[in-house]
Short mmCIF file of C-alpha atoms in Angstrom, two decimals:
data_model
loop_
_atom_site.label_atom_id
_atom_site.label_comp_id
_atom_site.label_asym_id
_atom_site.label_seq_id
_atom_site.Cartn_x
_atom_site.Cartn_y
_atom_site.Cartn_z
CA MET A 910 0.26 1.07 -2.83
CA GLY A 911 -2.91 3.14 -3.70
CA HIS A 912 -1.25 6.52 -3.06
CA LEU A 913 1.70 5.47 -5.26
CA ILE A 914 -0.26 4.59 -7.95
CA ALA A 915 -2.59 7.60 -7.88
CA CYS A 916 0.38 9.95 -7.62
CA ALA A 917 2.76 8.20 -10.01
CA TYR A 918 0.02 7.79 -12.89
CA ASP A 919 -1.95 11.06 -11.89
CA MET A 920 -5.04 9.07 -11.75
CA VAL A 921 -7.83 7.79 -9.22
CA CYS A 922 -6.89 4.38 -7.86
CA ILE A 923 -9.57 2.19 -6.32
CA ASP A 924 -8.12 -0.48 -3.99
CA LEU A 925 -10.30 -3.55 -3.86
CA THR A 926 -8.33 -5.75 -1.23
CA ARG A 927 -9.60 -8.72 1.08
CA TYR A 928 -11.52 -8.56 4.29
CA GLY A 929 -13.59 -5.79 2.74
CA PHE A 930 -11.36 -3.15 3.28
CA LEU A 931 -11.96 -0.83 0.20
CA GLU A 932 -10.65 2.70 -0.50
CA THR A 933 -10.27 5.31 -3.22
CA PHE A 934 -6.99 7.25 -3.59
CA PHE A 935 -6.65 10.32 -5.34
CA PRO A 936 -3.28 12.24 -6.35
CA PHE A 937 -2.13 14.62 -3.57
CA ARG A 938 -0.93 17.49 -5.62
CA THR A 939 -2.56 17.49 -9.10
CA THR A 940 -5.92 18.96 -10.33
CA PRO A 941 -8.14 16.59 -11.99
CA PRO A 942 -8.53 16.60 -15.76
CA THR A 943 -11.69 17.64 -17.55
CA ASN A 944 -13.16 14.29 -17.35
CA PRO A 945 -11.71 12.50 -14.41
CA ASN A 946 -13.85 9.44 -15.03
CA ASP A 947 -11.35 8.34 -17.66
CA ARG A 948 -8.30 8.28 -15.11
CA ILE A 949 -9.34 5.38 -12.98
CA MET A 950 -7.52 2.32 -12.17
CA CYS A 951 -9.03 -0.64 -9.93
CA VAL A 952 -6.84 -2.79 -8.49
CA GLY A 953 -8.25 -5.94 -6.66
CA TRP A 954 -6.82 -8.83 -4.35
CA LEU A 955 -6.95 -12.34 -6.30
CA ALA A 956 -7.16 -14.55 -3.17
CA LYS A 957 -6.43 -17.89 -4.84
CA SER A 958 -3.38 -16.69 -6.66
CA LYS A 959 -2.31 -14.33 -3.96
CA TYR A 960 -1.58 -11.47 -6.39
CA PHE A 961 -3.20 -8.03 -7.33
CA GLY A 962 -4.89 -7.66 -10.72
CA GLN A 963 -6.60 -4.86 -12.62
CA VAL A 964 -10.41 -4.75 -12.20
CA TYR A 965 -12.43 -3.01 -15.05
CA LEU A 966 -15.51 -1.09 -13.51
CA LYS A 967 -18.42 -0.27 -15.26
CA PRO A 968 -18.94 3.65 -15.85
CA GLY A 969 -20.55 5.39 -13.12
CA CYS A 970 -20.41 2.47 -10.73
CA PRO A 971 -20.31 3.14 -6.93
CA ILE A 972 -16.81 3.48 -5.53
CA PRO A 973 -15.64 3.22 -1.97
CA PRO A 974 -14.59 6.26 0.04
CA SER A 975 -11.56 8.05 -0.17
CA SER A 976 -8.57 7.63 1.64
CA THR A 977 -8.21 9.34 5.18
CA GLU A 978 -4.59 10.20 4.33
CA TRP A 979 -5.51 11.91 0.98
CA ALA A 980 -8.00 14.13 3.07
CA LEU A 981 -5.24 15.13 5.75
CA HIS A 982 -2.45 15.74 3.24
CA HIS A 983 -3.62 16.83 -0.22
CA THR A 984 -2.74 20.34 -1.54
CA GLU A 985 -5.18 22.93 -2.48
CA ALA A 986 -4.78 22.25 -6.22
CA ALA A 987 -5.94 18.58 -5.65
CA ASP A 988 -9.13 19.91 -3.66
CA THR A 989 -11.49 19.20 -6.58
CA TRP A 990 -10.77 15.38 -7.12
CA LEU A 991 -13.31 14.43 -4.24
CA ASP A 992 -15.95 16.82 -5.73
CA ARG A 993 -15.91 14.78 -8.97
CA PHE A 994 -16.70 11.62 -7.27
CA VAL A 995 -18.61 12.36 -4.33
CA ASP A 996 -22.01 11.11 -5.66
CA ARG A 997 -20.44 7.63 -6.80
CA MET A 998 -19.12 7.49 -2.99
CA LEU A 999 -22.52 8.28 -1.55
CA ASP A 1000 -23.95 5.53 -3.74
CA PHE A 1001 -21.37 3.06 -2.55
CA GLU A 1002 -22.31 4.01 1.31
CA ARG A 1003 -25.87 3.68 0.62
CA LEU A 1004 -25.52 0.13 -0.87
CA ASN A 1005 -23.03 -0.98 1.95
CA ASN A 1006 -25.72 0.09 4.49
CA ILE A 1007 -28.37 -1.70 2.78
CA GLU A 1008 -26.08 -4.82 2.95
CA LYS A 1009 -25.14 -4.45 6.41
CA GLU A 1010 -28.93 -4.08 7.50
CA SER A 1011 -29.62 -7.29 5.35
CA ASN A 1012 -27.02 -9.18 7.10
CA ALA A 1013 -28.12 -7.98 10.56
CA GLU A 1014 -31.44 -9.05 9.81
CA LYS A 1015 -30.27 -12.53 8.77
CA SER A 1016 -28.13 -12.97 11.82
CA ARG A 1017 -31.10 -12.13 14.15
CA LEU A 1018 -33.13 -15.08 12.35
CA GLU A 1019 -30.27 -17.52 12.93
CA PRO A 1020 -30.47 -19.45 16.26
CA PRO A 1021 -27.24 -18.98 18.48
CA ILE A 1022 -24.73 -21.62 18.32
CA ASP A 1023 -24.78 -24.02 21.43
CA LEU A 1024 -21.14 -24.70 22.04
CA VAL A 1025 -21.93 -26.88 25.16
CA SER A 1026 -23.63 -29.61 23.33
CA ASP A 1027 -21.45 -29.46 19.98
CA SER A 1028 -18.87 -32.07 20.12
CA SER A 1029 -16.75 -30.73 17.46
CA PHE A 1030 -15.09 -28.31 20.31
CA ASP A 1031 -14.05 -31.24 22.52
CA VAL A 1032 -10.54 -30.97 21.28
CA PHE A 1033 -10.02 -27.62 22.87
CA ILE A 1034 -11.11 -29.02 26.41
#
């Protein structure tokens, strides 16, 4: 879906879907405008309603990495799209790594689950 939006509207499409799968899509064939930050559309998955909706991002906020398909299939004219957003993608990766480290630390502090003494799993035996 992200590639279709990016190419049809000639803008960056940021896809915020469930299960933490996040990607940024650039147009395959066009050069970016002088200010590509004005050409961003963010789409998010609304779990309760089971629909997608437009999400409004703050200017300059971190964005997820670009789609691997874009890297493989874009034309030479579209090369500079990534250059315009690489700093924001690096910020996203940095924040994502901090969160992963924090979650790993929290999981080390939690005691392991004892499935033998937990009676809630008796229905599976």
